[in-house]
Amino acid sequence: MENAKTLVQLGWHPIPLGGEGGKVLLVGGVTGHGGVDVTDEEAFREWADRWAATGDGLNLATRMPVGVIAIDVDCYDGKPGALTLAEHEQRWGALPATWSVTARTDGSRKLFFRVPGGWTARGVLGAGVEIVQRHHRYSVAPPSVHDAGLVKAFAPNGDDCGQLPPPDELPALPETWLAGLAHDAASTRKGSDEDAAVIVGSFRGGAMTPKVLAHLNAFLTAVAERSNRFDAMRDAVMGLVRLGAKGERGVDAALRLIEAEYVDAVADKRGGERTAREEFQKAKHGSAQIVAGDSEYWAMDYETGEAFGPEGLWGPGSRWTPVVVGGESLWQRTRGEEPATESEARVRFEAVPASALSGAIPPMQWMVKGVWALNSFGPLSGEKKTLKSYNLLSLSVAVASGEPFFGEFEVVSPGPVLYFAAEGGRDEHQRRLQTIARAYGVPLDDLPLYTVFEAGALDSPELLAAVKGHLDQLQPRLVVIDPLYAFHPTGVEAQNLYERGRMLSAFQSEVGNETSLIIADHFNKTGKGDLDLDSIAQAGMGQWADSWILQRHREQPDMDGGKFNLTVQFGSRRWGGRDWNLDWALASAEAMERGEVGEVSWTIARSTGTRNGQPQEGELALRILRELWKTPGVHTKSELSRMVTGRKADIGKEIDRLMEEGVVYEQPTPRSEGQRTVKRNLLFANKAEIKVPGAGK
């Protein structure tokens, strides 16, 4: 009660909060355009008595007084509020120091400013920043207890000042910010479809910059926490399109990753993959239209704002050119008589009409068919003692020789291999390589396979110079880093998604897209044992990966006898994935101790979705078989794909796999359709082939 009276005396308008997190509004009629400012002490006493009796406690918020707003900056859980605020300060000028409230220590805060009476702002500044106004939202006030801690007020010098000052002591919001935040029709004017296409077509390649990674990280965090994924996708896309329009590198790659993650996360809830992908594309195109139509946004570069006109900085013939400002290399749009160079033309791109996209689509290119797409990148990861180096060396020998990988997978694009080996020493690597080459029946002397036995940080100038030199000289088809921890920079936290994503993307950009890149990593010690990108030990790898090889033990390994029974998953964002049972037979422990080269062999077969001989509950195979046990000879393949819960593409692939294994089969069967009887290829399950828990119930 006393705190509420203090707020009124200072010129603020208290509101009672409680419930989960201490942030739920407990009374009505005190917010919005028609809200009433409560000043009666009896009302404060009634609030205190009512909610004190519940034992839940009572927090206070404040509605904005007339002529006051708060800029709400969120930095927690990877939200890029600080980045969004900094980007707008570059455009509109630095904000004056002011009073703020927060319960966090990560930079999140509400900044209070005076504005003219009757002036209104748009509700959202950008990803992670909203505008709190008299008619929209409210601010938790000290000394409330937030789910992140005690809410405190801070003076412009950063000192804890106990309470907010009277509103007339707040600094005024600068004129440039008033104009930029003004809520009017101009703020939502959109550019044309053609202008939007020019924006999207201009995105530059290369490693993602810190600003780009911040927006990507915010989206990935929201997906992991099952927040509103559509809003997170929309905000991230808007921020990235703005960055891309200003020449920031890596935007296109970040957008592709967001699209893949968004579709994977929401397809089942959005009516299918196609619908989810359309939502992303609409957000991308709409963001580009908003950016193209924001004349204030382009006024920094072109006084009239007609940036896309014939003589504008984004008109025909414009291009990105490098400039140096304050010692920092930047890019800006310029016009000139001389044509753009070939590299600049590739960066800028042109808007490609639909007519040019209506022809035949070239097939995806493979390095090793069914295992690794050409020039793809990602990890080979697994539990301890799952022979990660043996599998990598086997793949390297196959690619270098052109022999089928494990005798099963065609090497479509053979070529030289560059292998960075930093575990086990040269002698052990040499012994393994000789045994594997002998198992493939190829002479090791003739293979274009090159090994580097020194480790260095992925961002070290020495390692990068060596990588570039080897790439130029050897022109490898495949580059292997084994293992990641030996090459991990000391200044990058292993659990920091932001830093790790930047590290991996930066190294990948050095390797370029002219070769495949595989980095050996390991699974979490506490992992649940499933083949899942989430099981990889450290942050960032799963989000970065385009393709992957994951492996675990099917059975306890026989270390002394050299017997290792593995399940290996070859997967990719481009084509899906398949599980295989891979059994290795190595030389005995005694032979290894004697330093003998020995012999190795392997067998590989398609996995039937079992572990330790028992089918795993919850897999698509289980859903498919349960339906066929209930309704044999009723559904065609396409009909069953629509009936079973899950993504149609995944269900179709799983039906194909079950048919190849003989677990499911098609049989021409007559059935009634309306007034006629027709023969259809209907599906049946072969009960003799597999026993599925719960089938036929």
XYZ file of C-alpha atoms in Angstrom:
697
model
C 0.000 0.000 0.000
C 2.753 2.449 0.900
C 4.586 1.760 -2.328
C 1.408 2.429 -4.327
C 0.932 5.757 -2.493
C 4.542 6.679 -3.260
C 4.026 6.013 -6.960
C 0.945 8.279 -7.007
C 2.795 11.037 -5.155
C 5.582 10.875 -7.745
C 3.106 11.119 -10.632
C 2.818 7.466 -11.696
C -0.243 5.197 -11.801
C -0.010 1.941 -9.776
C -1.544 -1.343 -10.926
C -1.647 -4.591 -8.851
C 0.126 -7.661 -10.260
C 0.434 -11.242 -9.046
C 0.043 -14.808 -10.268
C 2.706 -16.759 -12.151
C 5.979 -14.846 -12.259
C 4.337 -11.962 -10.379
C 3.358 -10.288 -13.678
C -0.363 -11.103 -14.129
C -2.764 -8.118 -14.048
C -5.165 -8.619 -11.129
C -7.807 -5.927 -11.810
C -9.588 -4.695 -14.913
C -10.321 -1.249 -16.313
C -6.915 0.245 -15.497
C -5.158 -0.230 -18.851
C -5.819 0.490 -22.529
C -7.314 3.571 -24.146
C -10.226 3.640 -21.683
C -8.234 2.756 -18.575
C -8.766 4.676 -15.320
C -5.853 5.933 -13.189
C -6.324 4.689 -9.597
C -5.322 7.188 -6.874
C -7.651 6.214 -4.001
C -5.844 4.948 -0.898
C -8.858 2.807 -0.077
C -8.351 0.943 -3.350
C -4.689 0.354 -2.479
C -5.674 -0.949 0.959
C -8.295 -3.245 -0.590
C -5.650 -4.634 -3.004
C -3.239 -5.305 -0.150
C -5.845 -6.971 2.050
C -7.291 -9.120 -0.738
C -4.053 -10.585 -2.051
C -2.196 -10.679 1.231
C -4.831 -13.168 2.392
C -3.978 -15.529 -0.469
C -0.353 -15.801 0.593
C 0.769 -15.266 -2.985
C 2.052 -11.740 -2.399
C 1.434 -8.617 -4.442
C 3.556 -6.793 -7.003
C 3.076 -3.332 -8.447
C 3.229 -2.083 -12.000
C 2.679 1.372 -13.390
C 0.653 2.556 -16.315
C 2.508 5.189 -18.350
C 1.518 8.761 -17.385
C 0.449 11.151 -20.133
C 3.515 12.141 -22.143
C 5.708 9.169 -21.066
C 6.809 6.012 -22.877
C 9.205 3.179 -22.034
C 11.461 1.428 -24.544
C 11.402 -2.218 -23.417
C 14.686 -3.938 -24.359
C 14.816 -7.760 -23.970
C 18.211 -9.503 -23.990
C 17.397 -12.664 -22.011
C 17.350 -16.124 -23.608
C 19.254 -14.890 -26.650
C 16.794 -12.117 -27.580
C 18.591 -9.434 -29.653
C 17.071 -6.352 -27.989
C 20.414 -4.646 -27.397
C 21.396 -5.202 -31.031
C 18.079 -3.817 -32.303
C 18.442 -0.735 -30.085
C 22.037 -0.178 -31.231
C 21.036 -0.439 -34.897
C 18.378 2.251 -34.438
C 20.747 4.485 -32.482
C 23.042 4.364 -35.509
C 20.123 5.533 -37.649
C 18.471 8.078 -35.343
C 21.277 9.073 -32.963
C 22.215 7.969 -29.455
C 19.521 8.064 -26.793
C 20.214 10.273 -23.769
C 20.972 8.577 -20.462
C 17.765 8.037 -18.541
C 16.067 6.199 -15.679
C 15.332 2.503 -16.133
C 13.874 -0.498 -14.300
C 14.945 -4.146 -14.481
C 15.325 -7.318 -12.455
C 17.923 -8.768 -14.806
C 21.666 -8.404 -15.267
C 21.882 -9.313 -18.973
C 21.128 -5.850 -20.381
C 17.336 -6.214 -20.419
C 15.631 -3.040 -19.162
C 12.855 -0.492 -19.690
C 14.095 2.999 -20.578
C 11.744 5.905 -19.743
C 11.388 9.116 -21.779
C 9.068 12.123 -22.056
C 7.141 12.566 -25.316
C 4.616 15.211 -26.467
C 1.085 14.754 -25.136
C -1.123 12.829 -27.562
C 1.841 11.460 -29.512
C 1.760 7.696 -30.141
C 4.412 5.249 -31.294
C 4.275 1.999 -33.154
C 4.203 -0.939 -30.768
C 7.362 -2.758 -31.885
C 10.727 -1.226 -32.729
C 12.243 -4.517 -33.879
C 13.226 -7.956 -32.630
C 13.513 -7.837 -28.837
C 12.300 -4.220 -28.426
C 8.720 -3.036 -27.788
C 7.317 0.374 -26.887
C 5.314 0.649 -23.636
C 2.710 3.442 -23.907
C -0.203 4.759 -21.886
C -2.713 2.820 -23.976
C -0.515 -0.252 -24.498
C 1.111 -2.491 -21.843
C 2.559 -1.426 -18.487
C 5.838 -1.679 -16.566
C 6.574 -3.638 -13.395
C 7.716 -1.152 -10.743
C 10.124 -1.507 -7.800
C 10.266 -3.092 -5.311
C 8.324 -5.928 -6.959
C 9.677 -9.477 -7.067
C 10.089 -10.632 -10.664
C 10.735 -14.249 -11.717
C 14.291 -13.050 -12.488
C 14.782 -11.329 -9.116
C 14.019 -8.042 -7.351
C 12.914 -5.219 -9.644
C 15.092 -2.127 -9.153
C 15.106 1.416 -10.497
C 18.358 2.890 -11.788
C 19.310 6.520 -12.290
C 20.950 7.758 -15.518
C 24.393 7.233 -13.933
C 23.565 3.566 -13.257
C 23.043 3.866 -9.481
C 20.193 2.020 -7.775
C 17.855 4.893 -6.869
C 14.993 3.001 -5.230
C 12.123 4.587 -7.166
C 11.392 6.230 -10.504
C 11.563 10.047 -10.530
C 8.600 12.337 -11.251
C 7.793 12.068 -14.978
C 8.793 15.704 -15.684
C 12.369 14.870 -14.638
C 12.723 12.292 -17.410
C 14.742 13.327 -20.476
C 12.819 14.057 -23.658
C 12.894 11.513 -26.476
C 14.985 13.110 -29.271
C 13.197 14.511 -32.331
C 14.778 11.914 -34.646
C 13.357 9.148 -32.452
C 9.942 10.810 -32.325
C 9.898 10.885 -36.121
C 11.207 7.343 -36.458
C 8.754 5.834 -33.972
C 5.708 7.853 -35.056
C 2.725 5.609 -35.670
C 1.323 6.687 -39.019
C 0.588 5.278 -42.458
C 4.085 6.044 -43.724
C 5.650 3.752 -41.155
C 3.941 0.723 -42.720
C 4.161 1.708 -46.404
C 5.372 -1.211 -48.495
C 7.502 -1.331 -51.593
C 6.573 -3.224 -54.728
C 7.157 -6.908 -55.377
C 9.971 -5.935 -57.742
C 11.667 -3.777 -55.090
C 11.383 -6.621 -52.581
C 12.977 -9.017 -55.067
C 15.902 -6.624 -55.523
C 16.430 -6.539 -51.754
C 16.370 -10.325 -51.394
C 18.578 -10.790 -54.442
C 21.236 -8.489 -53.003
C 22.054 -10.525 -49.890
C 25.794 -11.113 -49.683
C 27.438 -14.456 -49.001
C 30.188 -15.300 -46.541
C 30.337 -16.152 -42.844
C 27.546 -14.856 -40.640
C 28.474 -11.662 -38.821
C 27.780 -11.206 -35.088
C 24.643 -9.154 -35.857
C 23.298 -11.872 -38.134
C 24.092 -14.593 -35.607
C 22.269 -12.655 -32.875
C 18.979 -12.807 -34.813
C 19.558 -16.460 -35.702
C 20.342 -17.303 -32.091
C 17.153 -15.582 -30.870
C 15.053 -17.685 -33.231
C 16.788 -20.977 -32.352
C 16.313 -20.235 -28.650
C 12.591 -19.624 -29.168
C 12.247 -22.912 -31.064
C 14.098 -24.832 -28.362
C 11.865 -23.311 -25.662
C 8.682 -23.910 -27.690
C 7.841 -20.189 -27.583
C 5.586 -18.644 -30.238
C 7.563 -19.932 -33.186
C 5.727 -17.935 -35.818
C 6.382 -14.645 -34.001
C 10.015 -15.636 -33.439
C 10.415 -16.512 -37.121
C 8.742 -13.292 -38.269
C 10.874 -11.095 -35.974
C 14.116 -12.836 -36.935
C 13.341 -12.620 -40.658
C 12.503 -8.899 -40.367
C 15.766 -8.184 -38.568
C 17.818 -10.251 -41.004
C 16.251 -8.668 -44.087
C 17.116 -5.210 -42.727
C 20.695 -6.348 -42.147
C 20.898 -7.940 -45.583
C 19.643 -4.760 -47.228
C 22.544 -2.917 -45.590
C 25.154 -5.350 -46.901
C 25.665 -7.529 -43.809
C 27.237 -10.883 -44.682
C 25.672 -14.285 -44.062
C 21.999 -13.226 -44.131
C 21.032 -15.646 -46.884
C 22.582 -18.593 -45.019
C 20.841 -17.578 -41.788
C 17.479 -17.327 -43.560
C 17.905 -20.785 -45.099
C 18.661 -22.241 -41.687
C 15.660 -20.496 -40.113
C 13.397 -21.792 -42.881
C 14.594 -25.371 -42.365
C 14.238 -25.180 -38.569
C 10.834 -23.468 -38.764
C 9.393 -25.976 -41.216
C 10.707 -28.876 -39.135
C 9.271 -27.380 -35.927
C 5.771 -26.429 -37.071
C 4.908 -28.485 -40.174
C 2.801 -30.953 -38.199
C 0.790 -28.118 -36.634
C 0.451 -26.000 -39.770
C -1.126 -28.603 -42.023
C 2.053 -29.797 -43.642
C 5.493 -28.806 -44.803
C 4.187 -26.827 -47.773
C 2.060 -24.542 -45.592
C 4.901 -23.917 -43.151
C 7.290 -23.123 -45.994
C 4.754 -20.703 -47.514
C 4.479 -18.911 -44.145
C 8.227 -18.412 -44.094
C 8.378 -17.187 -47.682
C 5.533 -14.701 -47.056
C 7.369 -13.370 -44.002
C 10.560 -13.010 -46.019
C 8.891 -11.286 -48.962
C 6.746 -9.074 -46.718
C 9.789 -7.997 -44.720
C 11.583 -7.072 -47.925
C 8.548 -5.032 -49.031
C 8.513 -3.157 -45.707
C 12.228 -2.416 -45.928
C 11.925 -1.323 -49.561
C 9.006 0.985 -48.720
C 10.631 2.638 -45.692
C 11.734 5.940 -47.229
C 13.207 7.043 -43.881
C 15.356 3.920 -43.838
C 16.864 4.789 -47.207
C 17.136 8.533 -46.518
C 20.592 7.984 -45.007
C 21.802 6.934 -48.456
C 19.542 8.842 -50.789
C 17.946 12.158 -49.859
C 14.638 11.717 -51.660
C 14.091 8.178 -50.447
C 13.518 7.038 -54.047
C 16.210 4.446 -53.626
C 14.764 2.043 -56.201
C 14.223 4.612 -58.937
C 16.354 4.696 -62.102
C 18.937 6.968 -60.456
C 18.549 5.672 -56.909
C 21.196 3.816 -54.982
C 19.197 0.613 -55.407
C 18.208 1.241 -59.000
C 19.454 -0.671 -62.054
C 23.226 -0.710 -62.273
C 23.856 -0.129 -58.571
C 26.180 -2.439 -56.683
C 27.922 -3.137 -53.415
C 31.417 -1.641 -53.121
C 33.909 -1.850 -50.239
C 34.765 1.231 -48.188
C 36.887 1.754 -45.060
C 35.422 3.887 -42.269
C 37.451 4.408 -39.109
C 39.680 1.478 -39.968
C 36.698 -0.890 -40.376
C 35.881 -2.505 -43.719
C 32.269 -1.793 -44.674
C 30.070 -2.075 -47.762
C 27.834 0.525 -49.339
C 25.635 0.854 -52.414
C 27.160 2.997 -55.164
C 26.503 3.879 -58.786
C 29.083 4.228 -61.539
C 29.689 3.957 -65.236
C 31.983 0.947 -65.006
C 30.227 -2.428 -64.840
C 30.352 -4.502 -61.685
C 33.033 -7.171 -61.534
C 32.083 -10.832 -61.783
C 32.421 -11.337 -58.012
C 30.302 -8.242 -57.293
C 27.669 -9.441 -59.743
C 27.487 -12.760 -57.909
C 27.005 -10.958 -54.598
C 24.361 -8.562 -55.902
C 22.426 -11.052 -58.007
C 19.523 -10.193 -60.215
C 15.810 -10.750 -59.643
C 15.045 -14.021 -61.423
C 11.535 -14.197 -62.964
C 9.292 -17.197 -62.454
C 9.577 -18.058 -66.150
C 13.270 -18.777 -65.641
C 12.418 -21.146 -62.801
C 9.804 -23.178 -64.660
C 12.248 -25.565 -66.324
C 13.595 -28.897 -65.127
C 15.214 -28.857 -61.697
C 18.731 -30.310 -61.659
C 19.073 -33.324 -59.351
C 20.917 -32.995 -56.066
C 24.590 -33.823 -56.474
C 26.246 -36.415 -54.262
C 29.752 -36.948 -53.035
C 28.708 -40.358 -51.686
C 25.157 -41.325 -52.631
C 22.908 -41.792 -49.616
C 25.642 -40.594 -47.250
C 26.942 -37.084 -48.005
C 25.801 -34.432 -50.486
C 28.444 -32.776 -52.638
C 30.093 -29.785 -50.921
C 27.942 -30.226 -47.815
C 29.179 -29.614 -44.262
C 28.481 -31.029 -40.823
C 29.615 -33.426 -38.073
C 30.375 -37.078 -37.640
C 29.365 -37.594 -34.009
C 28.916 -40.534 -31.713
C 29.239 -42.100 -28.309
C 32.628 -43.071 -26.932
C 34.367 -45.976 -28.666
C 32.017 -45.962 -31.661
C 35.035 -45.939 -34.007
C 34.533 -42.375 -35.241
C 38.066 -42.218 -36.663
C 37.734 -45.646 -38.316
C 34.535 -44.545 -40.050
C 36.066 -41.235 -41.120
C 39.164 -42.975 -42.490
C 36.964 -45.493 -44.283
C 35.002 -42.656 -45.897
C 38.272 -40.892 -46.779
C 39.711 -43.984 -48.475
C 36.457 -44.486 -50.394
C 36.348 -40.875 -51.637
C 40.054 -40.860 -52.530
C 39.885 -44.205 -54.365
C 36.366 -44.076 -55.806
C 35.567 -47.467 -54.280
C 32.037 -47.851 -52.852
C 31.903 -46.697 -49.225
C 31.635 -49.854 -47.062
C 30.978 -51.647 -50.344
C 27.410 -50.299 -50.246
C 27.368 -46.591 -51.157
C 28.447 -45.293 -54.560
C 31.134 -42.603 -54.546
C 29.626 -40.320 -57.174
C 32.285 -37.580 -56.950
C 35.673 -39.050 -55.966
C 38.673 -36.803 -55.392
C 41.535 -35.860 -53.070
C 41.012 -35.869 -49.302
C 42.644 -33.562 -46.731
C 42.569 -35.077 -43.220
C 43.540 -33.108 -40.080
C 44.316 -35.813 -37.495
C 44.964 -34.638 -33.927
C 44.121 -37.711 -31.850
C 45.970 -40.976 -31.361
C 49.273 -39.924 -32.892
C 50.853 -40.570 -36.260
C 51.666 -44.246 -35.647
C 48.084 -45.139 -34.699
C 46.672 -43.160 -37.628
C 49.088 -44.869 -40.008
C 48.190 -48.328 -38.722
C 44.453 -47.696 -39.092
C 44.847 -46.209 -42.551
C 46.865 -49.177 -43.812
C 44.363 -51.724 -42.513
C 41.407 -49.889 -44.044
C 43.121 -49.441 -47.426
C 43.910 -53.180 -47.423
C 40.257 -53.961 -46.614
C 39.195 -51.864 -49.615
C 41.778 -53.600 -51.758
C 43.404 -50.368 -52.918
C 47.138 -49.489 -52.862
C 47.660 -46.776 -50.263
C 50.635 -45.345 -52.180
C 48.401 -44.330 -55.078
C 45.660 -42.559 -53.085
C 45.359 -38.730 -53.193
C 44.870 -38.707 -49.423
C 46.835 -36.167 -47.374
C 47.102 -35.984 -43.557
C 48.109 -33.066 -41.314
C 49.282 -34.160 -37.853
C 49.303 -30.772 -36.149
C 46.379 -29.105 -34.381
C 45.553 -25.429 -34.041
C 42.583 -23.254 -33.175
C 40.047 -22.997 -35.994
C 40.412 -19.210 -35.909
C 44.221 -19.107 -35.708
C 45.986 -17.331 -38.605
C 48.495 -20.199 -38.895
C 45.857 -22.895 -39.314
C 43.734 -20.811 -41.677
C 46.755 -20.006 -43.819
C 47.640 -23.710 -43.977
C 44.068 -24.661 -44.877
C 43.914 -22.098 -47.677
C 47.289 -23.200 -49.013
C 46.302 -26.863 -49.059
C 42.946 -26.058 -50.665
C 44.654 -24.164 -53.467
C 47.301 -26.833 -54.047
C 45.419 -30.098 -53.435
C 41.876 -29.133 -54.517
C 40.364 -31.677 -52.080
C 36.895 -33.135 -52.528
C 36.670 -33.692 -48.759
C 38.208 -31.977 -45.710
C 38.096 -33.779 -42.327
C 38.762 -32.221 -38.894
C 39.285 -34.975 -36.287
C 38.391 -34.270 -33.480
C 36.833 -30.858 -32.886
C 38.050 -30.420 -29.307
C 41.675 -30.441 -30.474
C 40.952 -27.495 -32.797
C 38.545 -25.585 -30.536
C 39.599 -21.942 -29.862
C 40.283 -21.339 -26.173
C 38.290 -18.096 -26.137
C 35.051 -19.688 -27.367
C 32.744 -21.171 -24.724
C 31.735 -24.708 -25.631
C 28.136 -24.154 -24.459
C 27.653 -20.745 -26.088
C 25.477 -21.212 -29.184
C 26.221 -17.682 -30.392
C 30.006 -18.015 -30.214
C 30.133 -21.598 -31.458
C 27.866 -20.891 -34.416
C 30.045 -17.967 -35.395
C 33.196 -20.081 -35.043
C 31.872 -22.906 -37.228
C 30.421 -20.574 -39.850
C 33.648 -18.576 -40.021
C 35.768 -21.683 -40.563
C 33.297 -23.027 -43.104
C 33.557 -19.749 -45.027
C 37.334 -20.203 -45.174
C 36.887 -23.693 -46.595
C 34.262 -22.311 -48.973
C 31.587 -24.242 -50.828
C 33.961 -25.982 -53.221
C 34.568 -28.977 -50.956
C 32.801 -31.096 -48.350
C 33.676 -30.512 -44.687
C 33.241 -33.091 -41.898
C 34.129 -32.317 -38.273
C 34.332 -35.143 -35.725
C 32.484 -34.404 -32.469
C 31.165 -36.525 -29.604
C 27.832 -37.142 -27.872
C 26.833 -35.870 -24.465
C 27.831 -38.177 -21.621
C 24.267 -37.841 -20.351
C 22.682 -38.229 -23.790
C 19.622 -40.449 -24.028
C 21.302 -42.611 -26.641
C 19.055 -41.723 -29.553
C 20.514 -40.677 -32.885
C 19.603 -37.015 -32.720
C 21.487 -33.798 -33.446
C 20.496 -32.639 -29.951
C 22.750 -35.363 -28.536
C 25.918 -33.733 -29.887
C 27.980 -32.586 -26.941
C 28.416 -28.888 -27.509
C 26.235 -25.977 -28.604
C 25.968 -24.797 -32.178
C 26.956 -27.971 -34.040
C 23.425 -29.249 -34.609
C 22.176 -25.837 -35.724
C 25.143 -25.353 -38.078
C 25.068 -28.796 -39.700
C 23.823 -29.237 -43.248
C 24.578 -32.993 -43.257
C 25.585 -35.400 -40.496
C 26.725 -38.892 -39.592
C 25.568 -39.988 -36.121
C 26.468 -43.282 -34.466
C 25.915 -45.226 -31.264
C 26.388 -48.732 -29.914
C 23.634 -51.244 -30.643
C 25.228 -53.619 -28.183
C 27.973 -53.393 -25.585
C 31.276 -53.474 -27.520
C 33.660 -56.410 -27.157
C 36.844 -54.396 -26.672
C 39.152 -57.398 -26.259
C 37.727 -59.239 -29.242
C 37.521 -56.137 -31.428
C 33.771 -56.500 -32.099
C 31.734 -53.291 -32.413
C 28.035 -53.354 -33.387
C 26.848 -49.843 -34.254
C 23.786 -48.040 -35.527
C 24.824 -45.263 -37.914
C 22.579 -42.538 -39.294
C 23.428 -40.758 -42.534
C 21.285 -37.616 -42.688
C 20.937 -34.177 -44.215
C 18.630 -31.188 -44.292
C 18.586 -31.659 -48.066
C 17.337 -35.233 -48.356
C 16.332 -36.660 -44.957
C 18.185 -39.646 -43.542
C 18.439 -43.398 -43.009
C 19.717 -45.624 -40.176
C 22.094 -48.523 -40.856
C 23.515 -51.338 -38.755
C 27.309 -51.290 -39.111
C 29.381 -54.078 -37.526
C 33.161 -53.734 -37.319
C 35.656 -56.535 -36.650
C 39.069 -55.173 -35.674
C 42.331 -56.831 -34.785
C 42.398 -58.248 -31.246
C 43.665 -56.194 -28.337
C 46.739 -58.443 -28.125
C 47.596 -57.830 -31.779
C 47.247 -54.083 -31.313
C 49.516 -54.181 -28.270
C 52.148 -55.973 -30.364
C 51.915 -53.166 -32.947
C 50.688 -55.476 -35.700
C 48.769 -53.949 -38.584
C 46.239 -56.765 -38.513
C 43.039 -56.983 -40.520
C 39.685 -55.249 -40.305
C 36.317 -56.030 -41.842
C 32.780 -54.784 -41.684
C 29.205 -55.623 -42.609
C 26.457 -53.067 -43.148
C 22.691 -53.491 -43.534
C 19.626 -51.288 -43.394
C 18.343 -50.818 -39.855
C 14.795 -51.988 -39.147
C 14.333 -49.371 -36.436
C 15.287 -51.611 -33.518
C 17.738 -51.300 -30.657
C 19.171 -54.369 -28.924
C 16.742 -56.385 -31.049
C 13.673 -54.529 -29.759
C 11.618 -52.034 -31.835
C 11.566 -48.473 -30.503
C 8.179 -47.109 -29.495
C 7.049 -43.847 -31.078
C 8.649 -44.268 -34.478
C 6.798 -43.746 -37.738
C 7.102 -47.462 -38.444
C 5.056 -48.181 -35.340
C 2.294 -45.786 -36.388
C 2.190 -47.210 -39.911
C 2.105 -50.836 -38.800
C -0.537 -50.261 -36.151
C -2.834 -48.781 -38.800
C -2.201 -51.653 -41.232
C -2.838 -54.234 -38.536
C -6.252 -52.631 -37.931
C -7.138 -52.036 -41.588
C -5.234 -54.407 -43.890
C -5.925 -54.005 -47.599
C -7.858 -50.778 -47.164
C -5.431 -47.946 -47.995
C -3.191 -47.016 -50.887
C 0.220 -45.583 -50.063
C -0.921 -41.983 -50.583
C -4.056 -42.551 -48.492
C -2.067 -44.029 -45.632
C 0.392 -41.131 -45.780
C -2.493 -38.765 -45.134
C -3.942 -40.833 -42.301
C -0.861 -41.464 -40.166
C 0.217 -38.676 -37.831
C 3.401 -36.952 -38.987
C 4.867 -35.203 -42.011
C 3.719 -36.719 -45.304
C 7.215 -36.779 -46.794
C 8.624 -38.658 -43.789
C 5.714 -41.110 -43.732
C 6.109 -41.832 -47.445
C 9.819 -42.519 -47.012
C 9.126 -44.808 -44.055
C 6.507 -46.779 -46.035
C 9.071 -47.201 -48.833
C 11.630 -48.463 -46.314
C 9.188 -50.936 -44.794
C 8.297 -52.197 -48.279
C 11.968 -52.667 -49.162
C 12.398 -54.702 -45.957
C 9.359 -56.854 -46.784
C 7.516 -55.676 -43.676
C 4.849 -53.941 -45.785
C 3.729 -54.985 -49.260
C 1.322 -53.834 -51.965
C -1.239 -56.117 -53.567
C -3.743 -55.338 -56.357
C -7.105 -55.612 -54.614
C -10.644 -54.833 -55.817
C -12.630 -52.322 -53.799
C -15.833 -50.320 -54.236
C -15.533 -46.666 -55.154
C -18.962 -45.107 -55.569
C -20.982 -47.122 -58.098
C -18.052 -49.113 -59.461
C -15.482 -51.653 -58.376
C -11.836 -50.950 -59.228
C -8.509 -52.584 -58.514
C -6.059 -50.561 -56.419
C -2.595 -51.342 -55.068
C -3.515 -51.616 -51.389
C -1.131 -52.030 -48.468
C -0.761 -54.998 -46.118
C 1.598 -55.681 -43.204
C 3.556 -58.925 -43.058
C 3.216 -60.027 -39.443
C 5.828 -62.696 -39.888
C 8.536 -60.113 -40.527
C 8.337 -57.893 -37.463
C 6.733 -57.755 -34.053
C 5.762 -54.251 -33.039
C 4.734 -53.435 -29.445
C 1.095 -52.448 -29.351
C 0.343 -53.547 -32.927
C -3.213 -54.706 -33.535
C -4.568 -53.174 -30.341
